[in-house]
Amino acid sequence: MQKDAWDSRLGIILAVTGSAVGLGNFLRFPGLAAKYGGGTFMIPYFIAFLLLGLPIAYIEWSIARYGGSRGYHSAPGIFRAIWPHKISPYLGVVGLIVPIGIYMYYVFIEAWCLYYAWGFLSGALNLGRDVTAYKSFFESFTGAGENGALFVEFSPALISLVVCYALNFLFVYRGIAGIERISRWGMPVLLLLALVVLARVMTLGTPNPALPERNVLNGLGHLWNPPMQQGLIESLANAQLWMEAAGQIFFSLSVGFGVIINYASYLNKKDDIMLSATTAAAGNEFAEVALGGLITVPAAFVFLGAAGIGSTFGLGFVSLPAVFAHMPFGQIFGALWFFLLFIAAITSSVSMLQPGIAFLEEGLNLNRRKSSAVLLLITLGGSLFVAYYSKNLEALDTMDFWAGTFFIFVLALFQVFVAGWLFGVENVLKEAAEGSRIRIPKFLPVVIKYICPAFLITIFGLWCWQKFPEQWAKIQGNTVTQLTILFLVGALVLFLAFTYLAVAYWQKYRSHHHPHGAEP
């Protein structure tokens, strides 16, 4: 059915790295690290990377290529290939809801980055050194003051959103070739810009002699050292910390996203998926820890102090613009920084569209134009929903938690259970070994079959015990939260219906074309 293919190993590595390296690396990771006291956060972060991120990445690359060799390029189809049970494609629907659900709000943040880059370049964001001026602008620009505020009059945020939609669908409409093209030029440009901005931040020294404690070294210490006011063991007992650390690993590696399952399904048996998976993960970790972690928090600390760092959005769109206003040539560095964020965002957002389009093509037998149009209508509805219910960014935050954390955990658990126990860990590693130049560690089967599911279930169970009552109270007391969850449930039901039609189509296709063999 699907004739797409990668031009080279470098193409897919850059594409997967482009999908993984996004706003999560440069905004979400530093924000979480600062929130939980850097050194404390890094303990569950690296444990999750080694025991969840890498093993599940190997699972995804392996089952994806296995499913792709049987004609499937979407999570429902690949789940059906590795576990021929009537329920399996419906479990795979989560692999569509995660990237589509995240895309609907992620592209809105991407639009902010595009406008901020233009604002710094044109001088429209030269608001002086006062943080409150940037805070007021951000609230007005995003409509955070009132629901529907962006639809009352001309909105630069909505104009930027339209531009981002046009660019995303332009690239994804061209298929794998379009995604590979944007990744081939986007990733080197992103790396160059990040290194330029990093060099500037690392040479800030102590810009205000009257406040000698505000220097780069102390800024790095604020990011990486555990907080002194709370014990390490007490901090690590917080289930939310472990869930967010693991969620950040999933988010930043594109693991549990449904993206790698699609991308790696276009590989052949000669491709070294172990090397490709490891290289993509290493590239992402470099971008996240060595670039994202060293730019944002130290820069904000040097000029604004610990109190001025703020949350993820506060750090990225309030604190840092004020920081650039303090810098010599800050207008230029501000434009470079937000253009870097835009490139990171668009290489990720394009990847979120591909799994849904591939499913509509192979499951409903739609051509590229029709499948792109269907997904455009669905995602645009979600993005406008997020833009309309903008007060305190409630809809965005709710969608981020349920699509960007909760459902990622669910998909990761499904993948580990189906691949490790039903398809069989020996079959996963047999697929991974084909074409591999890397020796598979002897402990990997134990990690995949026992440690990964135990780790996921433990974190998820502790979170439900500690934090679910709080989430439930929020659902009961907040109308926008209720509407956002209903929207996501509606999207889930829609794709379950599409999957029902897809299964019927695959069965019909098999009976006509492969009555005694694999399908389709």
Coordinates of C-alpha atoms in Angstrom, one line a residue:
M1 CA 0.0 0.0 0.0
Q2 CA 2.6 2.5 1.2
K3 CA 5.5 3.3 -1.1
D4 CA 7.3 5.8 1.1
A5 CA 10.9 5.0 2.1
W6 CA 13.9 6.8 3.6
D7 CA 16.7 7.8 1.3
S8 CA 19.4 6.9 3.8
R9 CA 20.2 5.9 7.4
L10 CA 21.2 9.5 8.1
G11 CA 17.8 10.6 6.8
I12 CA 15.9 8.6 9.4
I13 CA 18.3 9.3 12.2
L14 CA 17.9 13.1 11.6
A15 CA 14.1 12.7 11.2
V16 CA 13.8 10.8 14.5
T17 CA 16.2 13.2 16.2
G18 CA 14.2 16.1 14.7
S19 CA 11.0 14.6 16.1
A20 CA 12.6 14.1 19.5
V21 CA 14.5 17.4 19.8
G22 CA 11.7 20.0 20.3
L23 CA 10.3 22.4 22.8
G24 CA 10.5 19.7 25.4
N25 CA 14.3 19.9 25.3
F26 CA 14.7 23.7 25.5
L27 CA 11.7 24.6 27.6
R28 CA 10.1 21.6 29.3
F29 CA 13.3 19.9 30.5
P30 CA 14.9 23.1 32.1
G31 CA 11.5 24.0 33.6
L32 CA 11.1 20.6 35.3
A33 CA 14.7 20.4 36.4
A34 CA 14.4 23.8 38.1
K35 CA 11.0 23.0 39.6
Y36 CA 12.2 19.8 41.3
G37 CA 15.7 21.0 42.1
G38 CA 18.0 19.9 39.2
G39 CA 20.1 17.3 41.0
T40 CA 17.1 15.7 42.5
F41 CA 15.3 15.6 39.1
M42 CA 18.2 14.1 37.3
I43 CA 18.2 10.9 39.4
P44 CA 14.8 9.6 38.2
Y45 CA 15.4 11.2 34.8
F46 CA 18.5 9.1 34.1
I47 CA 17.0 6.0 35.7
A48 CA 14.0 6.4 33.4
F49 CA 16.3 6.9 30.4
L50 CA 18.2 3.7 31.0
L51 CA 15.3 1.5 32.2
L52 CA 12.5 2.9 30.1
G53 CA 13.6 5.2 27.3
L54 CA 16.2 3.2 25.6
P55 CA 14.6 -0.3 26.0
I56 CA 11.2 1.0 24.8
A57 CA 12.9 2.8 21.9
Y58 CA 14.5 -0.6 20.9
I59 CA 11.0 -2.2 21.1
E60 CA 9.5 0.5 18.9
W61 CA 12.2 0.3 16.2
S62 CA 11.9 -3.5 16.2
I63 CA 8.2 -4.0 16.1
A64 CA 7.9 -1.1 13.6
R65 CA 10.2 -2.7 11.1
Y66 CA 8.5 -6.1 11.6
G67 CA 5.1 -4.5 10.9
G68 CA 6.4 -2.5 8.0
S69 CA 7.7 -5.7 6.3
R70 CA 4.1 -6.9 6.4
G71 CA 2.7 -3.8 4.9
Y72 CA 1.7 -1.8 8.0
H73 CA 2.9 1.7 8.9
S74 CA 0.6 2.7 11.7
A75 CA 0.3 1.6 15.4
P76 CA -3.1 -0.2 14.9
G77 CA -1.7 -2.2 11.9
I78 CA 1.6 -2.9 13.6
F79 CA -0.1 -4.1 16.8
R80 CA -2.2 -6.3 14.6
A81 CA 0.9 -7.7 12.9
I82 CA 2.7 -8.6 16.2
W83 CA -0.3 -9.9 18.0
P84 CA -3.0 -11.3 15.7
H85 CA -5.9 -10.8 18.1
K86 CA -9.1 -8.8 17.4
I87 CA -8.4 -6.4 20.2
S88 CA -4.8 -5.5 19.2
P89 CA -5.5 -2.8 16.6
Y90 CA -7.8 -1.0 19.1
L91 CA -4.9 -0.9 21.6
G92 CA -2.8 0.7 18.8
V93 CA -5.3 3.6 18.5
V94 CA -3.5 5.2 21.5
G95 CA -0.5 5.4 19.2
L96 CA -2.6 7.8 17.0
I97 CA -4.3 9.8 19.8
V98 CA -1.0 10.7 21.5
P99 CA 0.7 12.4 18.5
I100 CA -2.5 14.0 17.2
G101 CA -3.6 15.2 20.7
I102 CA -0.2 16.7 21.4
Y103 CA 0.0 18.3 18.0
M104 CA -3.2 20.2 18.6
Y105 CA -1.7 22.3 21.4
Y106 CA 2.0 21.9 20.4
V107 CA 1.5 23.8 17.1
F108 CA -0.1 26.6 19.1
I109 CA 3.1 27.0 21.1
E110 CA 5.1 26.7 17.9
A111 CA 3.2 29.7 16.6
W112 CA 4.2 31.6 19.7
C113 CA 7.9 30.8 18.9
L114 CA 7.5 32.0 15.3
Y115 CA 5.9 35.3 16.3
Y116 CA 8.5 35.9 19.1
A117 CA 11.3 35.4 16.6
W118 CA 9.7 37.9 14.3
G119 CA 9.0 40.2 17.2
F120 CA 12.7 40.3 18.2
L121 CA 13.9 40.7 14.6
S122 CA 11.4 43.5 13.9
G123 CA 11.8 45.2 17.2
A124 CA 8.2 44.7 18.2
L125 CA 9.3 42.9 21.4
N126 CA 11.7 45.6 22.5
L127 CA 9.8 46.1 25.8
G128 CA 12.7 47.1 28.0
R129 CA 14.1 45.3 30.9
D130 CA 11.1 45.0 33.1
V131 CA 9.8 41.4 33.4
T132 CA 6.3 42.5 34.1
A133 CA 6.1 44.1 30.6
Y134 CA 6.9 40.8 29.0
K135 CA 4.5 39.0 31.3
S136 CA 1.7 41.4 30.4
F137 CA 2.5 41.0 26.7
F138 CA 2.5 37.2 26.9
E139 CA -0.9 37.1 28.7
S140 CA -2.4 39.4 26.1
F141 CA -0.7 37.6 23.1
T142 CA -1.9 34.1 24.3
G143 CA -5.3 35.2 25.5
A144 CA -4.5 34.0 29.0
G145 CA -6.7 36.7 30.5
E146 CA -10.1 35.5 29.2
N147 CA -11.6 32.7 27.1
G148 CA -12.2 33.8 23.5
A149 CA -10.0 36.8 23.8
L150 CA -8.0 35.9 20.7
F151 CA -11.2 35.8 18.6
V152 CA -12.4 39.3 19.5
E153 CA -10.1 41.3 17.2
F154 CA -7.0 40.8 15.1
S155 CA -4.7 38.3 16.8
P156 CA -1.0 37.8 15.8
A157 CA -1.1 34.5 17.7
L158 CA -3.9 33.1 15.3
I159 CA -2.1 34.5 12.2
S160 CA 1.1 32.7 13.3
L161 CA -1.0 29.6 13.9
V162 CA -2.3 29.7 10.4
V163 CA 1.3 30.1 9.0
C164 CA 2.5 27.1 11.1
Y165 CA -0.4 24.9 9.9
A166 CA 0.4 25.8 6.3
L167 CA 4.1 24.9 6.7
N168 CA 3.4 21.7 8.6
F169 CA 1.0 20.3 6.1
L170 CA 3.1 21.5 3.2
F171 CA 6.0 19.3 4.5
V172 CA 3.9 16.3 5.6
Y173 CA 1.9 16.3 2.4
R174 CA 5.2 15.4 0.6
G175 CA 5.4 12.2 2.6
I176 CA 8.6 10.8 4.1
A177 CA 10.6 12.7 1.5
G178 CA 9.2 16.0 2.8
I179 CA 9.9 15.1 6.4
E180 CA 13.4 13.9 5.6
R181 CA 14.1 17.2 3.7
I182 CA 13.1 19.5 6.6
S183 CA 15.1 17.3 9.0
R184 CA 18.2 17.4 6.9
W185 CA 18.4 21.2 6.9
G186 CA 16.5 21.9 10.1
M187 CA 18.7 19.9 12.5
P188 CA 22.1 21.3 11.4
V189 CA 20.7 24.9 11.6
L190 CA 19.2 24.2 15.0
L191 CA 22.5 22.8 16.3
L192 CA 24.4 25.9 15.0
L193 CA 22.0 28.4 16.5
A194 CA 22.0 26.5 19.8
L195 CA 25.8 26.5 20.0
V196 CA 25.9 30.3 19.2
V197 CA 23.4 31.1 22.0
L198 CA 25.1 28.7 24.4
A199 CA 28.5 30.3 23.8
R200 CA 26.9 33.7 24.6
V201 CA 25.3 32.5 27.8
M202 CA 28.5 30.7 29.0
T203 CA 30.4 34.0 28.6
L204 CA 28.0 36.2 30.6
G205 CA 30.2 35.9 33.7
T206 CA 28.9 38.2 36.4
P207 CA 27.1 41.0 34.5
N208 CA 26.0 43.0 37.6
P209 CA 29.0 43.6 40.0
A210 CA 26.5 44.8 42.6
L211 CA 25.1 41.2 42.7
P212 CA 28.2 39.0 42.5
E213 CA 26.2 35.9 43.5
R214 CA 24.3 36.1 40.2
N215 CA 26.9 34.5 38.0
V216 CA 27.0 31.7 35.4
L217 CA 28.5 29.1 37.8
N218 CA 25.8 29.7 40.4
G219 CA 23.2 29.6 37.6
L220 CA 24.5 26.1 36.7
G221 CA 24.4 25.2 40.4
H222 CA 20.8 26.3 40.7
L223 CA 19.9 23.9 37.8
W224 CA 21.9 20.9 38.8
N225 CA 22.3 20.9 42.6
P226 CA 19.6 19.3 44.8
P227 CA 17.6 21.9 46.9
M228 CA 19.0 22.3 50.5
Q229 CA 15.6 22.9 52.1
Q230 CA 14.3 19.4 51.5
G231 CA 16.0 16.0 52.0
L232 CA 16.9 13.9 49.0
I233 CA 15.0 10.9 50.1
E234 CA 11.9 13.0 50.9
S235 CA 12.1 14.6 47.4
L236 CA 12.4 11.2 45.7
A237 CA 9.3 9.9 47.5
N238 CA 7.2 12.2 45.3
A239 CA 5.5 10.0 42.7
Q240 CA 4.7 13.2 40.6
L241 CA 8.5 13.7 40.3
W242 CA 9.0 10.2 38.9
M243 CA 6.1 10.4 36.6
E244 CA 7.2 13.8 35.2
A245 CA 10.8 12.6 34.8
A246 CA 9.7 9.5 32.9
G247 CA 7.2 11.5 30.9
Q248 CA 10.0 13.9 30.0
I249 CA 12.0 11.0 28.7
F250 CA 9.1 9.7 26.6
F251 CA 8.3 13.3 25.4
S252 CA 11.9 14.1 24.5
L253 CA 12.8 10.7 22.9
S254 CA 9.4 10.5 21.1
V255 CA 9.0 7.1 22.8
G256 CA 5.4 6.2 23.4
F257 CA 4.4 8.8 20.8
G258 CA 3.5 6.5 17.9
V259 CA 6.0 8.4 15.8
I260 CA 9.0 6.0 15.8
I261 CA 6.5 3.1 15.2
N262 CA 5.6 4.9 11.9
Y263 CA 9.1 6.1 11.0
A264 CA 10.9 2.9 11.5
S265 CA 8.3 0.9 9.6
Y266 CA 9.8 2.1 6.4
L267 CA 13.2 0.5 7.0
N268 CA 14.4 -2.8 5.5
K269 CA 16.1 -5.8 7.0
K270 CA 19.6 -4.5 6.1
D271 CA 19.2 -1.3 8.2
D272 CA 20.9 -1.3 11.6
I273 CA 18.0 -0.3 13.9
M274 CA 20.0 -0.8 17.1
L275 CA 22.6 1.7 16.0
S276 CA 20.0 4.1 14.6
A277 CA 17.9 4.0 17.8
T278 CA 21.0 4.6 20.0
T279 CA 22.3 7.4 17.8
A280 CA 18.9 9.2 17.8
A281 CA 18.6 8.9 21.6
A282 CA 22.1 10.1 22.1
G283 CA 21.6 13.1 19.9
N284 CA 18.4 14.0 21.7
E285 CA 20.1 13.7 25.2
F286 CA 22.9 16.0 24.0
A287 CA 20.4 18.6 22.8
E288 CA 18.4 18.3 26.0
V289 CA 21.0 18.2 28.7
A290 CA 24.1 19.8 27.1
L291 CA 22.2 22.5 25.2
G292 CA 18.7 23.1 26.7
G293 CA 19.9 22.6 30.2
L294 CA 22.8 25.0 29.9
I295 CA 21.1 27.9 28.1
T296 CA 17.8 28.8 29.7
V297 CA 18.1 28.5 33.5
P298 CA 21.6 29.9 33.8
A299 CA 20.8 32.9 31.6
A300 CA 17.6 33.7 33.6
F301 CA 19.5 33.2 36.9
V302 CA 22.3 35.6 36.0
F303 CA 20.0 38.5 35.2
L304 CA 16.9 37.8 37.3
G305 CA 18.0 35.6 40.1
A306 CA 16.3 32.4 41.3
A307 CA 13.0 34.1 41.8
G308 CA 12.8 35.2 38.2
I309 CA 13.1 31.8 36.6
G310 CA 9.5 30.8 36.7
S311 CA 7.7 27.8 35.2
T312 CA 8.2 26.3 31.7
F313 CA 6.2 29.0 29.8
G314 CA 7.2 31.7 32.3
L315 CA 10.9 30.8 31.7
G316 CA 10.6 30.6 27.9
F317 CA 8.3 33.5 27.1
V318 CA 8.6 35.9 30.0
S319 CA 12.0 35.5 31.8
L320 CA 14.2 34.9 28.7
P321 CA 12.9 37.9 26.7
A322 CA 13.7 40.1 29.7
V323 CA 17.2 38.4 29.8
F324 CA 17.9 39.3 26.2
A325 CA 16.9 42.9 26.9
H326 CA 19.8 43.0 29.4
M327 CA 22.3 41.6 26.9
P328 CA 24.4 43.5 24.4
F329 CA 23.0 42.6 21.0
G330 CA 20.1 41.0 22.9
Q331 CA 17.7 41.7 20.0
I332 CA 19.8 39.5 17.7
F333 CA 20.3 36.7 20.3
G334 CA 16.6 36.8 21.1
A335 CA 15.6 36.4 17.4
L336 CA 18.1 33.5 17.1
W337 CA 16.8 31.8 20.2
F338 CA 13.2 31.9 19.2
F339 CA 13.9 30.9 15.7
L340 CA 15.8 28.0 17.2
L341 CA 12.7 27.1 19.2
F342 CA 10.6 27.4 16.0
I343 CA 12.8 25.0 14.1
A344 CA 12.9 22.6 17.0
A345 CA 9.1 22.8 17.2
I346 CA 8.3 22.3 13.5
T347 CA 10.6 19.3 13.0
S348 CA 8.7 17.7 15.9
S349 CA 5.2 18.8 14.9
V350 CA 5.5 17.5 11.4
S351 CA 6.4 14.1 12.8
M352 CA 3.2 14.1 14.9
L353 CA 1.0 14.3 11.8
Q354 CA 2.7 11.5 9.8
P355 CA 1.3 8.6 12.0
G356 CA -2.3 9.7 11.5
I357 CA -1.9 10.3 7.8
A358 CA -0.2 6.9 7.3
F359 CA -3.1 5.2 9.2
L360 CA -5.8 7.0 7.1
E361 CA -4.0 6.0 3.9
E362 CA -3.5 2.3 4.8
G363 CA -6.6 1.8 6.9
L364 CA -9.3 3.8 5.0
N365 CA -7.5 3.6 1.6
L366 CA -7.4 7.4 1.3
N367 CA -4.8 9.1 -0.9
R368 CA -2.4 11.6 0.5
R369 CA -4.5 14.6 -0.3
K370 CA -7.7 13.2 1.3
S371 CA -5.9 11.8 4.4
S372 CA -4.2 15.2 4.9
A373 CA -7.5 17.0 4.6
V374 CA -9.2 14.7 7.1
L375 CA -6.4 15.2 9.6
L376 CA -6.3 18.9 9.0
L377 CA -10.0 19.2 9.9
I378 CA -9.5 17.2 13.1
T379 CA -6.4 18.9 14.3
L380 CA -7.4 22.4 13.4
G381 CA -10.6 21.9 15.4
G382 CA -8.5 20.9 18.4
S383 CA -6.1 23.8 18.0
L384 CA -8.9 26.3 17.7
F385 CA -10.4 24.7 20.8
V386 CA -7.2 25.3 22.7
A387 CA -6.9 28.9 21.4
Y388 CA -10.5 29.7 22.4
Y389 CA -10.3 28.3 25.9
S390 CA -7.2 30.3 26.6
K391 CA -7.8 31.6 30.1
N392 CA -4.9 30.7 32.2
L393 CA -4.0 28.3 29.3
E394 CA -6.3 25.8 31.0
A395 CA -7.3 23.8 27.9
L396 CA -3.6 23.7 26.8
D397 CA -2.4 22.4 30.2
T398 CA -5.2 19.8 30.4
M399 CA -4.4 18.5 27.0
D400 CA -0.7 18.5 27.8
F401 CA -1.3 16.3 30.9
W402 CA -3.7 13.8 29.4
A403 CA -2.3 13.5 25.8
G404 CA 1.3 14.5 26.6
T405 CA 1.8 12.4 29.8
F406 CA -1.1 10.1 30.8
F407 CA -1.7 8.5 27.4
I408 CA 2.0 8.3 26.7
F409 CA 2.3 6.1 29.8
V410 CA -0.7 4.0 28.6
L411 CA 0.9 3.5 25.2
A412 CA 4.3 2.6 26.7
L413 CA 2.6 0.0 28.9
F414 CA 0.7 -1.4 26.0
Q415 CA 3.8 -1.7 23.9
V416 CA 5.9 -3.3 26.6
F417 CA 3.2 -5.8 27.4
V418 CA 2.2 -6.7 23.8
A419 CA 5.8 -6.8 22.5
G420 CA 7.5 -8.3 25.5
W421 CA 4.9 -10.9 26.5
L422 CA 2.6 -11.6 23.6
F423 CA 4.8 -11.1 20.5
G424 CA 7.7 -12.3 22.7
V425 CA 10.9 -10.6 23.8
E426 CA 12.9 -13.2 21.8
N427 CA 11.1 -12.1 18.6
V428 CA 11.7 -8.4 19.4
L429 CA 15.5 -9.0 19.9
K430 CA 15.6 -11.3 16.8
E431 CA 14.2 -8.4 14.7
A432 CA 16.6 -6.0 16.4
A433 CA 19.6 -8.2 15.7
E434 CA 19.0 -8.3 11.9
G435 CA 21.4 -6.0 10.2
S436 CA 22.8 -4.9 13.6
R437 CA 26.5 -4.1 14.1
I438 CA 25.9 -3.6 17.9
R439 CA 25.9 -6.6 20.2
I440 CA 22.6 -6.8 22.1
P441 CA 23.3 -6.6 25.9
K442 CA 22.5 -9.9 27.6
F443 CA 20.4 -8.1 30.3
L444 CA 18.1 -6.4 27.7
P445 CA 15.5 -9.3 27.6
V446 CA 15.1 -9.0 31.4
V447 CA 14.8 -5.3 31.3
I448 CA 12.1 -5.4 28.5
K449 CA 10.1 -8.3 29.9
Y450 CA 10.2 -7.6 33.6
I451 CA 11.8 -4.2 34.7
C452 CA 10.0 -2.0 32.2
P453 CA 6.5 -3.1 33.0
A454 CA 7.2 -3.2 36.7
F455 CA 8.7 0.3 36.6
L456 CA 5.8 1.7 34.6
I457 CA 3.1 0.1 36.8
T458 CA 4.9 1.2 40.1
I459 CA 5.2 4.8 39.0
F460 CA 1.7 4.9 37.6
G461 CA 0.2 3.2 40.7
L462 CA 2.0 5.6 43.1
W463 CA 0.9 8.6 41.1
C464 CA -2.8 7.4 41.2
W465 CA -2.5 7.0 44.9
Q466 CA -0.8 10.4 45.6
K467 CA -2.2 12.6 42.8
F468 CA -5.3 11.2 41.2
P469 CA -7.7 12.7 43.9
E470 CA -6.2 16.1 43.0
Q471 CA -6.8 15.5 39.3
W472 CA -10.3 14.2 39.9
A473 CA -11.2 17.3 42.0
K474 CA -9.9 19.5 39.2
I475 CA -12.1 17.6 36.7
Q476 CA -15.1 18.0 38.9
G477 CA -14.6 21.7 39.5
N478 CA -13.4 23.1 36.2
T479 CA -15.7 23.3 33.1
V480 CA -12.8 23.8 30.7
T481 CA -11.0 20.8 32.0
Q482 CA -14.2 18.7 31.5
L483 CA -14.7 20.0 27.9
T484 CA -11.0 19.3 27.1
I485 CA -11.2 15.8 28.3
L486 CA -14.5 15.3 26.4
F487 CA -12.8 16.6 23.3
L488 CA -10.0 14.0 23.6
V489 CA -12.4 11.3 24.4
G490 CA -14.4 12.3 21.2
A491 CA -11.2 12.1 19.2
L492 CA -10.4 8.7 20.7
V493 CA -13.9 7.4 19.8
L494 CA -13.6 8.7 16.3
F495 CA -10.3 6.9 15.7
L496 CA -11.7 3.7 17.3
A497 CA -14.4 3.9 14.6
F498 CA -11.8 4.5 11.9
T499 CA -9.9 1.4 13.2
Y500 CA -13.1 -0.7 13.0
L501 CA -13.4 0.3 9.3
A502 CA -9.7 -0.3 8.8
V503 CA -9.8 -3.8 10.2
A504 CA -12.7 -4.6 7.8
Y505 CA -10.7 -3.2 4.9
W506 CA -7.6 -5.2 5.8
Q507 CA -9.6 -8.4 6.1
K508 CA -11.2 -7.7 2.7
Y509 CA -7.8 -6.8 1.2
R510 CA -6.3 -10.0 2.5
S511 CA -9.1 -12.2 1.2
H512 CA -8.7 -10.7 -2.3
H513 CA -4.9 -10.4 -2.6
H514 CA -3.2 -12.7 0.0
P515 CA -5.7 -15.5 0.8
H516 CA -2.9 -17.7 2.2
G517 CA -0.3 -15.2 3.3
A518 CA 0.5 -12.0 5.1
E519 CA -1.5 -8.9 4.7
P520 CA -1.9 -6.5 3.1

